[in-house]
Coordinates of C-alpha atoms in Angstrom, one line a residue:
X1 CA 0.0 0.0 0.0
X2 CA 2.8 2.3 0.8
X3 CA 4.3 1.9 -2.7
X4 CA 1.3 3.7 -4.2
X5 CA 2.5 7.0 -2.8
X6 CA 5.8 7.9 -4.4
X7 CA 7.3 11.4 -4.0
X8 CA 5.6 12.9 -7.1
X9 CA 2.2 11.5 -6.2
X10 CA 2.6 12.9 -2.7
X11 CA 3.3 16.4 -4.0
X12 CA 0.2 16.3 -6.3
X13 CA -2.0 14.7 -3.6
X14 CA -1.1 17.4 -1.1
X15 CA -1.7 20.4 -3.4
X16 CA -4.0 23.1 -2.3
X17 CA -7.3 23.2 -4.1
X18 CA -6.7 26.9 -5.1
X19 CA -3.0 27.1 -4.9
X20 CA -0.8 24.4 -6.5
X21 CA 1.7 24.0 -3.7
X22 CA 2.3 21.4 -1.0
X23 CA 0.2 21.5 2.1
X24 CA 1.0 20.0 5.5
X25 CA 0.6 16.4 6.3
X26 CA -1.5 14.3 6.8
X27 CA -3.3 15.4 3.7
X28 CA -4.7 12.6 1.5
X29 CA -4.7 10.3 4.5
X30 CA -8.1 8.6 5.2
X31 CA -8.6 7.7 8.9
X32 CA -11.8 6.1 10.0
X33 CA -12.3 5.9 13.7
X34 CA -16.0 5.0 13.7
X35 CA -16.1 1.3 12.9
X36 CA -18.7 0.2 15.4
X37 CA -18.3 -3.6 15.0
X38 CA -15.3 -5.7 15.8
X39 CA -15.9 -7.5 12.5
X40 CA -15.2 -4.2 10.6
X41 CA -11.6 -4.0 12.0
X42 CA -10.1 -5.2 8.8
X43 CA -11.8 -2.5 6.8
X44 CA -10.7 0.0 9.3
X45 CA -7.1 -1.2 9.0
X46 CA -7.2 -0.8 5.2
X47 CA -8.4 2.8 5.6
X48 CA -5.4 3.5 7.8
X49 CA -2.7 2.3 5.4
X50 CA -2.6 5.5 3.5
X51 CA -2.2 7.5 6.7
X52 CA 0.6 5.2 7.9
X53 CA 2.4 5.4 4.6
X54 CA 2.2 9.2 4.4
X55 CA 3.3 9.6 8.0
X56 CA 6.2 7.3 7.6
X57 CA 7.5 9.0 4.5
X58 CA 7.1 12.5 5.9
X59 CA 8.8 11.8 9.2
X60 CA 11.9 10.3 7.6
X61 CA 12.3 12.7 4.6
X62 CA 15.8 13.8 5.8
X63 CA 17.4 10.3 5.6
X64 CA 17.3 7.8 2.8
X65 CA 18.1 5.0 5.2
X66 CA 15.1 6.0 7.4
X67 CA 12.8 6.3 4.3
X68 CA 13.5 2.7 3.4
X69 CA 12.8 1.6 7.0
X70 CA 9.6 3.5 7.0
X71 CA 8.3 2.0 3.8
X72 CA 9.1 -1.5 5.1
X73 CA 7.4 -0.7 8.4
X74 CA 4.3 0.8 6.8
X75 CA 3.8 -2.4 4.7
X76 CA 4.2 -4.7 7.6
X77 CA 2.2 -2.9 10.3
X78 CA -0.7 -1.3 8.5
X79 CA -3.1 -2.3 11.3
X80 CA -1.4 0.1 13.6
X81 CA -1.7 3.9 13.1
X82 CA 1.2 4.6 15.5
X83 CA 3.4 2.7 13.1
X84 CA 3.4 6.0 11.3
X85 CA 5.7 7.2 14.0
X86 CA 9.4 7.3 13.2
X87 CA 12.4 7.5 15.5
X88 CA 15.7 8.9 14.3
X89 CA 17.8 5.7 14.0
X90 CA 20.7 6.9 11.8
X91 CA 23.4 6.5 14.5
X92 CA 26.1 8.3 12.5
X93 CA 23.8 11.3 11.9
X94 CA 22.7 11.3 15.6
X95 CA 26.3 11.3 16.8
X96 CA 27.1 14.2 14.4
X97 CA 24.1 16.1 15.7
X98 CA 25.2 15.4 19.3
X99 CA 28.7 16.7 18.7
X100 CA 27.3 19.8 16.9
X101 CA 25.1 20.5 20.0
X102 CA 28.0 20.2 22.3
X103 CA 30.0 22.5 20.1
X104 CA 27.2 25.1 20.1
X105 CA 26.8 24.9 23.9
X106 CA 30.5 25.5 24.3
X107 CA 30.3 28.4 21.9
X108 CA 27.4 29.9 23.9
X109 CA 29.2 29.3 27.2
X110 CA 32.2 31.2 26.0
X111 CA 30.0 34.1 24.9
X112 CA 28.2 34.3 28.3
X113 CA 29.5 37.4 30.1
X114 CA 31.5 36.7 33.3
X115 CA 29.9 37.9 36.6
X116 CA 33.1 39.9 37.1
X117 CA 32.5 42.0 33.9
X118 CA 31.1 45.5 34.2
X119 CA 27.2 45.6 34.5
X120 CA 27.0 47.8 31.4
X121 CA 28.8 45.3 29.3
X122 CA 26.7 42.4 30.7
X123 CA 23.4 44.3 29.9
X124 CA 24.6 44.9 26.4
X125 CA 25.6 41.3 25.9
X126 CA 22.2 40.0 27.2
X127 CA 19.9 42.4 25.4
X128 CA 16.7 40.6 24.4
X129 CA 15.4 40.3 20.9
X130 CA 12.5 42.6 20.0
X131 CA 9.1 41.3 20.9
X132 CA 6.2 41.8 18.5
X133 CA 3.4 40.9 20.8
X134 CA 4.3 40.8 24.4
X135 CA 0.8 39.6 25.4
X136 CA 1.5 36.3 23.7
X137 CA 4.7 35.6 25.6
X138 CA 4.7 32.7 28.1
X139 CA 6.2 33.7 31.4
X140 CA 9.7 32.4 32.1
X141 CA 8.9 32.5 35.8
X142 CA 6.2 30.3 37.2
X143 CA 5.5 32.6 40.1
X144 CA 1.8 32.8 39.0
X145 CA -0.3 30.1 37.3
X146 CA -1.4 31.1 33.9
X147 CA -4.7 29.1 33.8
X148 CA -5.5 28.3 37.4
X149 CA -9.2 27.6 36.8
X150 CA -8.8 26.1 33.3
X151 CA -9.5 27.5 29.8
X152 CA -10.5 26.3 26.4
X153 CA -8.5 27.6 23.4
X154 CA -8.6 27.3 19.7
X155 CA -5.4 26.0 18.1
X156 CA -3.3 28.6 16.3
X157 CA -3.6 28.8 12.5
X158 CA -0.9 30.4 10.4
X159 CA -2.0 33.5 8.4
X160 CA -5.2 33.9 10.5
X161 CA -5.6 36.7 13.0
X162 CA -4.9 35.5 16.6
X163 CA -7.9 35.5 18.8
X164 CA -8.5 33.2 21.8
X165 CA -6.0 30.7 20.5
X166 CA -2.8 29.0 21.6
X167 CA 0.3 27.7 19.7
X168 CA 1.8 24.4 20.5
X169 CA 4.9 26.2 21.8
X170 CA 2.8 28.3 24.2
X171 CA 1.1 25.2 25.3
X172 CA 4.2 23.1 26.0
X173 CA 6.3 25.9 27.6
X174 CA 9.3 23.7 26.8
X175 CA 11.8 25.9 28.7
X176 CA 10.1 25.1 32.0
X177 CA 9.0 21.5 31.6
X178 CA 10.8 18.7 33.3
X179 CA 8.5 15.7 32.6
X180 CA 6.0 15.4 29.7
X181 CA 3.4 12.6 29.4
X182 CA 1.8 12.8 26.0
X183 CA -1.0 10.7 24.4
X184 CA -1.9 10.8 20.7
X185 CA -3.3 8.7 18.0
X186 CA -0.9 10.0 15.3
X187 CA 2.6 11.3 15.7
X188 CA 5.4 13.2 14.0
X189 CA 8.2 12.2 16.3
X190 CA 10.8 14.3 14.6
X191 CA 8.7 17.4 14.9
X192 CA 7.9 16.8 18.5
X193 CA 11.5 16.1 19.3
X194 CA 12.3 19.6 18.1
X195 CA 9.6 21.0 20.4
X196 CA 10.6 19.1 23.5
X197 CA 14.3 18.3 24.0
X198 CA 14.9 14.7 24.8
X199 CA 18.1 15.7 26.7
X200 CA 16.2 18.1 29.0
X201 CA 12.7 16.7 29.3
X202 CA 11.8 13.1 30.5
X203 CA 9.0 12.0 28.1
X204 CA 6.4 9.3 28.2
X205 CA 4.5 8.7 25.0
X206 CA 1.1 6.8 25.0
X207 CA 0.8 5.4 21.6
X208 CA -1.6 3.3 19.6
X209 CA -0.6 -0.3 18.7
X210 CA -3.1 -3.1 18.9
X211 CA -1.0 -6.3 18.8
X212 CA 1.9 -7.5 21.0
X213 CA 4.2 -8.0 18.0
X214 CA 3.9 -4.4 16.9
X215 CA 4.4 -3.2 20.4
X216 CA 7.5 -5.3 20.8
X217 CA 8.9 -4.0 17.6
X218 CA 8.5 -0.4 18.7
X219 CA 10.1 -1.1 22.0
X220 CA 13.1 -2.8 20.3
X221 CA 13.4 0.1 17.8
X222 CA 13.3 2.6 20.6
X223 CA 16.1 0.8 22.5
X224 CA 18.2 0.6 19.3
X225 CA 17.9 4.2 18.5
X226 CA 19.2 5.4 21.8
X227 CA 17.0 8.4 22.4
X228 CA 17.5 9.5 26.0
X229 CA 14.7 10.1 28.4
X230 CA 11.9 8.6 26.3
X231 CA 9.6 5.7 27.3
X232 CA 6.6 4.5 25.3
X233 CA 3.4 3.0 26.6
X234 CA 0.6 1.1 24.9
X235 CA -2.8 1.0 26.5
X236 CA -4.2 -2.5 26.9
X237 CA -5.8 -3.8 23.7
X238 CA -7.6 -6.9 22.7
X239 CA -9.3 -8.1 19.5
X240 CA -12.4 -6.0 20.2
X241 CA -10.6 -2.7 20.9
X242 CA -10.0 -0.6 17.8
X243 CA -7.9 2.4 18.8
X244 CA -6.1 4.3 21.5
X245 CA -7.5 7.6 20.4
X246 CA -7.2 9.8 23.5
X247 CA -5.2 13.0 23.3
X248 CA -3.9 14.5 26.5
X249 CA -0.7 15.9 28.1
X250 CA 0.6 16.1 31.6
X251 CA 3.4 18.7 31.7
X252 CA 5.3 18.8 34.9
X253 CA 7.5 21.7 35.9
X254 CA 9.0 22.9 39.2
X255 CA 5.9 24.6 40.5
X256 CA 2.9 23.3 38.5
X257 CA 1.3 20.5 36.6
X258 CA -0.3 21.6 33.3
X259 CA -3.1 19.2 32.3
X260 CA -4.0 19.4 28.6
X261 CA -6.9 17.6 26.8
X262 CA -7.3 18.3 23.1
X263 CA -8.8 17.2 19.9
X264 CA -5.4 17.4 18.0
X265 CA -2.9 14.8 17.2
X266 CA 0.8 15.3 17.6
X267 CA 1.6 16.5 14.1
X268 CA 2.2 20.1 13.0
X269 CA -0.9 20.3 10.7
X270 CA -3.2 19.8 13.6
X271 CA -1.6 22.8 15.4
X272 CA -1.8 25.2 12.5
X273 CA 1.8 25.0 11.5
X274 CA 3.0 25.0 7.9
X275 CA 6.3 24.3 6.2
X276 CA 6.7 27.6 4.3
X277 CA 6.3 31.3 4.8
X278 CA 3.2 32.0 2.6
X279 CA 0.8 29.1 3.3
X280 CA -2.2 29.4 5.7
X281 CA -3.2 26.7 8.2
X282 CA -5.4 23.9 7.1
X283 CA -6.9 22.1 10.1
X284 CA -8.3 23.6 13.3
X285 CA -8.7 22.0 16.7
X286 CA -9.5 22.9 20.3
X287 CA -7.6 22.5 23.6
X288 CA -8.6 22.5 27.3
X289 CA -5.8 23.3 29.7
X290 CA -5.4 24.0 33.4
X291 CA -2.4 24.7 35.6
X292 CA -2.4 23.1 39.1
X293 CA 0.0 24.2 41.8
X294 CA 2.0 21.8 43.9
X295 CA 0.4 20.8 47.3
X296 CA 1.3 23.3 50.0
X297 CA 2.4 20.5 52.3
X298 CA 4.8 19.1 49.7
X299 CA 3.4 15.6 50.2
X300 CA 2.0 13.0 48.0
X301 CA -1.8 13.2 48.4
X302 CA -4.4 10.4 48.5
X303 CA -6.6 9.5 45.6
X304 CA -9.5 9.6 48.1
X305 CA -8.9 13.3 48.7
X306 CA -9.2 14.3 45.0
X307 CA -12.1 15.9 43.3
X308 CA -14.2 13.7 40.9
X309 CA -12.1 15.2 38.1
X310 CA -8.9 14.1 39.7
X311 CA -10.2 10.7 40.7
X312 CA -11.2 9.9 37.1
X313 CA -8.0 11.2 35.6
X314 CA -5.9 9.1 38.0
X315 CA -8.1 6.0 37.3
X316 CA -7.7 6.6 33.5
X317 CA -3.9 6.8 33.9
X318 CA -3.8 3.6 36.0
X319 CA -5.9 1.5 33.6
X320 CA -3.8 2.7 30.7
X321 CA -0.9 1.0 32.4
X322 CA 1.2 4.1 33.0
X323 CA 4.2 3.8 35.4
X324 CA 3.1 4.1 39.0
X325 CA 5.6 6.9 39.5
X326 CA 3.6 9.1 37.1
X327 CA 0.5 8.6 39.1
X328 CA 2.4 9.3 42.3
X329 CA 3.8 12.5 40.7
X330 CA 0.3 13.6 39.8
X331 CA -0.8 13.3 43.4
X332 CA 1.8 15.9 44.4
X333 CA -0.5 18.6 43.0
X334 CA -3.5 20.4 44.3
X335 CA -6.7 19.5 42.4
X336 CA -9.1 21.8 44.3
X337 CA -9.7 24.1 41.4
X338 CA -11.0 21.2 39.3
X339 CA -14.1 20.8 41.5
X340 CA -16.3 22.6 38.8
X341 CA -14.9 20.4 36.0
X342 CA -15.4 16.8 35.0
X343 CA -12.9 14.4 33.3
X344 CA -14.8 12.0 31.1
X345 CA -13.2 8.9 29.6
X346 CA -13.8 5.9 27.4
X347 CA -11.8 2.9 28.5
X348 CA -11.1 0.2 26.0
X349 CA -11.4 -3.4 27.3
X350 CA -13.7 -2.1 30.1
X351 CA -17.4 -2.8 30.4
X352 CA -19.7 -0.9 32.8
X353 CA -18.5 -0.4 36.3
X354 CA -20.1 1.3 39.3
X355 CA -17.0 2.9 40.7
X356 CA -15.7 4.4 37.5
X357 CA -18.4 4.4 34.7
X358 CA -17.0 5.1 31.3
X359 CA -18.3 6.1 27.9
X360 CA -21.8 7.5 28.0
X361 CA -22.5 6.2 31.5
X362 CA -19.3 8.2 32.5
X363 CA -20.7 11.3 30.9
X364 CA -24.0 10.8 32.8
X365 CA -22.1 10.5 36.1
X366 CA -20.1 13.6 35.3
X367 CA -23.3 15.6 34.7
X368 CA -24.7 14.4 38.0
X369 CA -21.5 15.3 39.9
X370 CA -21.6 18.8 38.4
X371 CA -25.3 19.1 39.4
X372 CA -26.3 19.8 35.8
X373 CA -28.9 17.0 35.8
X374 CA -32.6 17.3 36.6
X375 CA -33.2 18.8 33.1
X376 CA -36.5 20.1 31.9
X377 CA -35.4 21.2 28.4
X378 CA -32.1 21.0 26.5
X379 CA -30.5 22.0 23.2
X380 CA -27.5 20.2 21.7
X381 CA -24.9 21.3 19.1
X382 CA -22.3 18.7 18.5
X383 CA -19.4 19.0 16.0
X384 CA -17.1 16.0 15.2
X385 CA -14.6 15.1 12.5
X386 CA -16.0 11.5 12.1
X387 CA -19.5 10.1 12.2
X388 CA -20.1 6.4 12.7
X389 CA -23.2 4.2 12.1
X390 CA -25.3 6.8 13.8
X391 CA -29.1 6.3 14.3
X392 CA -31.7 7.9 16.4
X393 CA -31.4 5.4 19.3
X394 CA -27.7 6.2 19.6
X395 CA -28.4 10.0 19.6
X396 CA -31.1 9.5 22.2
X397 CA -28.5 7.7 24.4
X398 CA -26.2 10.7 24.1
X399 CA -29.2 13.0 25.0
X400 CA -29.9 10.9 28.1
X401 CA -26.3 10.8 29.3
X402 CA -26.0 14.6 28.8
X403 CA -29.0 14.9 31.2
X404 CA -27.4 12.6 33.8
X405 CA -29.7 9.8 32.9
X406 CA -29.4 6.1 31.9
X407 CA -31.2 5.5 28.7
X408 CA -34.1 3.1 28.3
X409 CA -36.8 2.7 25.7
X410 CA -39.2 4.4 28.1
X411 CA -37.0 7.4 28.8
X412 CA -38.2 10.8 27.9
X413 CA -36.9 11.4 24.4
X414 CA -35.5 14.5 22.8
X415 CA -36.9 16.0 19.6
X416 CA -33.8 15.3 17.6
X417 CA -34.8 17.1 14.5
X418 CA -35.5 20.3 16.5
X419 CA -33.1 20.1 19.4
X420 CA -30.0 18.1 18.2
X421 CA -27.7 19.6 15.6
X422 CA -24.7 17.7 14.2
X423 CA -22.1 20.0 12.5
X424 CA -20.3 18.2 9.8
X425 CA -19.0 19.6 6.5
X426 CA -20.8 19.2 3.2
X427 CA -18.8 18.1 0.1
X428 CA -19.2 21.7 -1.2
X429 CA -17.6 23.1 2.0
X430 CA -14.6 20.7 1.8
X431 CA -14.0 21.4 -1.9
X432 CA -13.9 25.2 -1.3
X433 CA -11.6 24.9 1.8
X434 CA -8.0 26.0 1.9
X435 CA -6.7 22.5 1.7
X436 CA -9.4 21.1 -0.5
X437 CA -10.4 17.4 -0.6
X438 CA -6.8 16.2 -0.4
X439 CA -6.6 17.6 3.2
X440 CA -9.9 16.0 4.3
X441 CA -8.7 12.5 4.9
X442 CA -9.2 13.0 8.6
X443 CA -12.9 13.9 8.1
X444 CA -14.8 10.7 7.8
X445 CA -18.4 9.5 7.2
X446 CA -18.8 6.3 5.3
X447 CA -21.2 6.4 2.4
X448 CA -22.8 3.1 3.6
X449 CA -23.6 4.6 6.9
X450 CA -25.0 7.8 5.5
X451 CA -27.1 5.9 3.0
X452 CA -28.7 3.8 5.8
X453 CA -32.5 4.5 6.2
X454 CA -31.8 5.0 10.0
X455 CA -29.2 7.7 9.6
X456 CA -30.6 10.9 11.2
X457 CA -30.1 13.2 8.2
X458 CA -32.4 15.8 9.7
X459 CA -29.9 16.6 12.4
X460 CA -27.0 17.5 10.0
X461 CA -25.8 21.1 9.6
X462 CA -23.0 22.3 7.4
X463 CA -19.8 23.0 9.4
X464 CA -18.5 26.4 8.3
X465 CA -15.6 27.6 10.3
X466 CA -15.5 31.2 11.5
X467 CA -11.9 31.2 10.1
X468 CA -12.8 31.0 6.5
X469 CA -11.6 27.9 4.7
X470 CA -10.4 25.9 7.7
X471 CA -11.3 22.2 7.9
X472 CA -12.4 21.2 11.4
X473 CA -11.0 18.3 13.4
X474 CA -12.9 19.4 16.5
X475 CA -15.0 17.3 18.8
X476 CA -17.2 19.6 20.8
X477 CA -20.6 19.0 22.4
X478 CA -22.5 22.1 23.5
X479 CA -25.5 21.7 25.8
X480 CA -27.7 24.5 27.1
X481 CA -31.2 24.5 28.7
X482 CA -33.2 24.7 31.9
X483 CA -33.5 22.5 34.9
X484 CA -36.8 21.5 36.5
X485 CA -36.5 24.4 39.0
X486 CA -36.2 26.9 36.1
X487 CA -32.4 27.4 36.6
X488 CA -30.4 28.0 33.4
X489 CA -27.4 25.9 32.5
X490 CA -24.8 25.6 29.7
X491 CA -21.7 23.4 29.4
X492 CA -19.4 22.2 26.7
X493 CA -17.5 18.9 26.2
X494 CA -14.1 19.1 24.5
X495 CA -12.1 16.0 23.9
X496 CA -11.3 13.1 21.5
X497 CA -14.7 11.5 21.2
X498 CA -16.4 11.6 17.8
X499 CA -20.0 10.8 17.2
X500 CA -19.9 7.0 17.2
X501 CA -20.4 4.0 19.4
X502 CA -16.7 3.2 19.0
X503 CA -16.0 6.4 21.0
X504 CA -18.9 6.4 23.5
X505 CA -19.7 2.7 23.8
X506 CA -22.2 0.3 22.3
X507 CA -25.2 -1.0 24.2
X508 CA -28.0 -3.1 22.8
X509 CA -31.6 -2.3 23.9
X510 CA -32.9 -5.4 25.5
X511 CA -36.5 -6.6 25.3
X512 CA -37.1 -5.1 28.8
X513 CA -36.3 -1.7 27.3
X514 CA -33.1 -1.4 29.3
X515 CA -29.6 -1.4 27.9
X516 CA -27.4 -4.4 27.9
X517 CA -23.6 -4.7 28.5
X518 CA -21.5 -1.8 27.5
X519 CA -18.7 -2.5 25.1
X520 CA -15.9 -0.1 24.2
X521 CA -13.8 -0.1 21.1
X522 CA -11.7 3.1 21.7
X523 CA -9.7 4.8 24.4
X524 CA -10.9 8.4 24.6
X525 CA -10.9 11.3 27.0
X526 CA -12.5 14.7 27.4
X527 CA -13.5 17.4 29.8
X528 CA -16.9 18.9 30.6
X529 CA -16.6 22.7 31.3
X530 CA -19.8 24.4 32.6
X531 CA -20.5 28.1 31.8
X532 CA -20.2 30.1 35.1
X533 CA -23.5 30.8 36.7
X534 CA -22.8 34.6 36.7
X535 CA -22.8 34.4 32.8
X536 CA -26.3 33.0 32.9
X537 CA -27.8 35.3 35.4
X538 CA -29.7 38.2 34.1
X539 CA -30.5 36.7 30.7
X540 CA -33.8 38.0 29.4
X541 CA -35.4 34.9 28.0
X542 CA -39.0 33.9 27.1
X543 CA -40.5 31.2 29.3
X544 CA -39.0 27.8 28.5
X545 CA -36.4 29.4 26.1
X546 CA -32.9 28.0 26.3
X547 CA -29.8 30.2 26.7
X548 CA -28.4 31.3 23.3
X549 CA -25.1 30.0 21.9
X550 CA -23.6 33.4 22.7
X551 CA -23.7 32.4 26.4
X552 CA -20.5 30.5 25.7
X553 CA -18.6 33.7 25.2
X554 CA -15.8 33.8 27.7
X555 CA -15.8 30.0 28.1
X556 CA -15.0 29.0 24.6
X557 CA -14.8 30.8 21.2
X558 CA -17.3 28.8 19.2
X559 CA -15.4 27.9 16.1
X560 CA -18.3 27.4 13.6
X561 CA -21.2 29.4 12.3
X562 CA -24.4 28.5 14.1
X563 CA -27.2 27.5 14.0
X564 CA -25.8 26.1 10.8
X565 CA -27.3 25.6 7.4
X566 CA -29.4 22.5 6.9
X567 CA -28.1 20.3 4.0
X568 CA -31.2 21.0 1.8
X569 CA -30.2 18.4 -0.8
X570 CA -26.5 18.8 -0.5
X571 CA -24.4 15.8 0.4
X572 CA -21.9 15.5 3.3
X573 CA -18.2 14.8 2.7
X574 CA -18.1 11.1 2.3
X575 CA -15.5 8.3 2.3
X576 CA -16.6 5.8 -0.4
X577 CA -16.9 2.7 1.6

């Protein structure tokens, strides 16, 4: 499969629809994350081969030796999207780079002014470079937490005005980080290695590999390449589990823990970066982040003392098989400011549990914990980059969970056509986007699913970004309404879960009307962020009217035009399978 993409084909496939120049990877890569049956795994693997081949070729472009290794790996491990990750294994080149770094450090050391030199000369030698926008600088000192109560940001996009967004460099704060735990579905290891130094930052990468053979090969390759301070971890998988799709970071520095949950993979295109000086960004994503201080007593806390957010985060790390020292390190930080937030996960290999419900039952528990249940009326606006075999029963399950309820056939149902909007791009919107169809491989809806008589076409709205021409990789669920006592509420979920049973869990409706056993195919995670009550107070609404989407201002910059245009005969962007 990898041989079908030679260099010339890649250049053509990655051309902009309106500008015949290369665009960032992973354009032309079709990734389907919504296969809802274990029997469909082979089809899903085939759809990933292109993504793997492209990623392998891109990441090793600087070395002919590595390119050959990548092509071989892409052919032999197409069932594993993390096989698209490449480590720099050219020992001769690595040694040359190491010597060059040593030489550069020695040169800088010699240029550093001596403490005995006159202050005037020292000041001149250390004069900082001009700053174009000081408001965007990350603090070198961590005397104050930047996001102590959490925030949701859009990802930066080259050539677009900066609004409430964040760059990958601003997010990582590489100069202050000591330890980084990073989970992603797709990787550009070379790019990330330039962002976070392996000599300065201890890194743990949570990667996607389904079978033991592939995992063993990656561990062997990692040992052979000799990259310092890097360990890789693979969440538990079995034949029924499709993907480790969660996207999160734990960034530890001297005074704080930065927790990041995003919709973006660890490749430059997802973070709005490009490879030249003229090209605009192609894909947009969203990021939740919060900075937690170290505990005042300096001790390792107890899980039992944590907020529900902290408990579910720690549980997720434990079941993913992370080193116990990572969990111990997390417990050194103060989670008190997360009491108004909820960490929601989908745990592959795990069915329903009482202590730590996952998938949609986990969402329901989160809504209860945040006291956002007891709902009288509710409106939903959900945008995702992939739609699975969606039907009305599945959407009603989402509606029930979002009200803190367990679904049953006798549950109060939501008027889906009126109150549930799914934002997904039409074919027309993709064709007119900056990247065009060749950059829409990460946007997925199978033709067979859309053609089904049970697919809820009436819920679809065209996703049109407020940054004209951007293709969305967001997964955002907006909910707003009234509780039974008349109190207004609004909250947003941001995370990795698309609109599919693979992401949220499959449950059959039994003859009794109740749901059967929960089965999970993906590892996912996300955060529920409520709109502050003061933002809702004073709204002048008609009786029974839900808060408008504008109520989210200050909590999240809604990235799409709403309420969105119904399809009206137009077709969605489809993958022909």
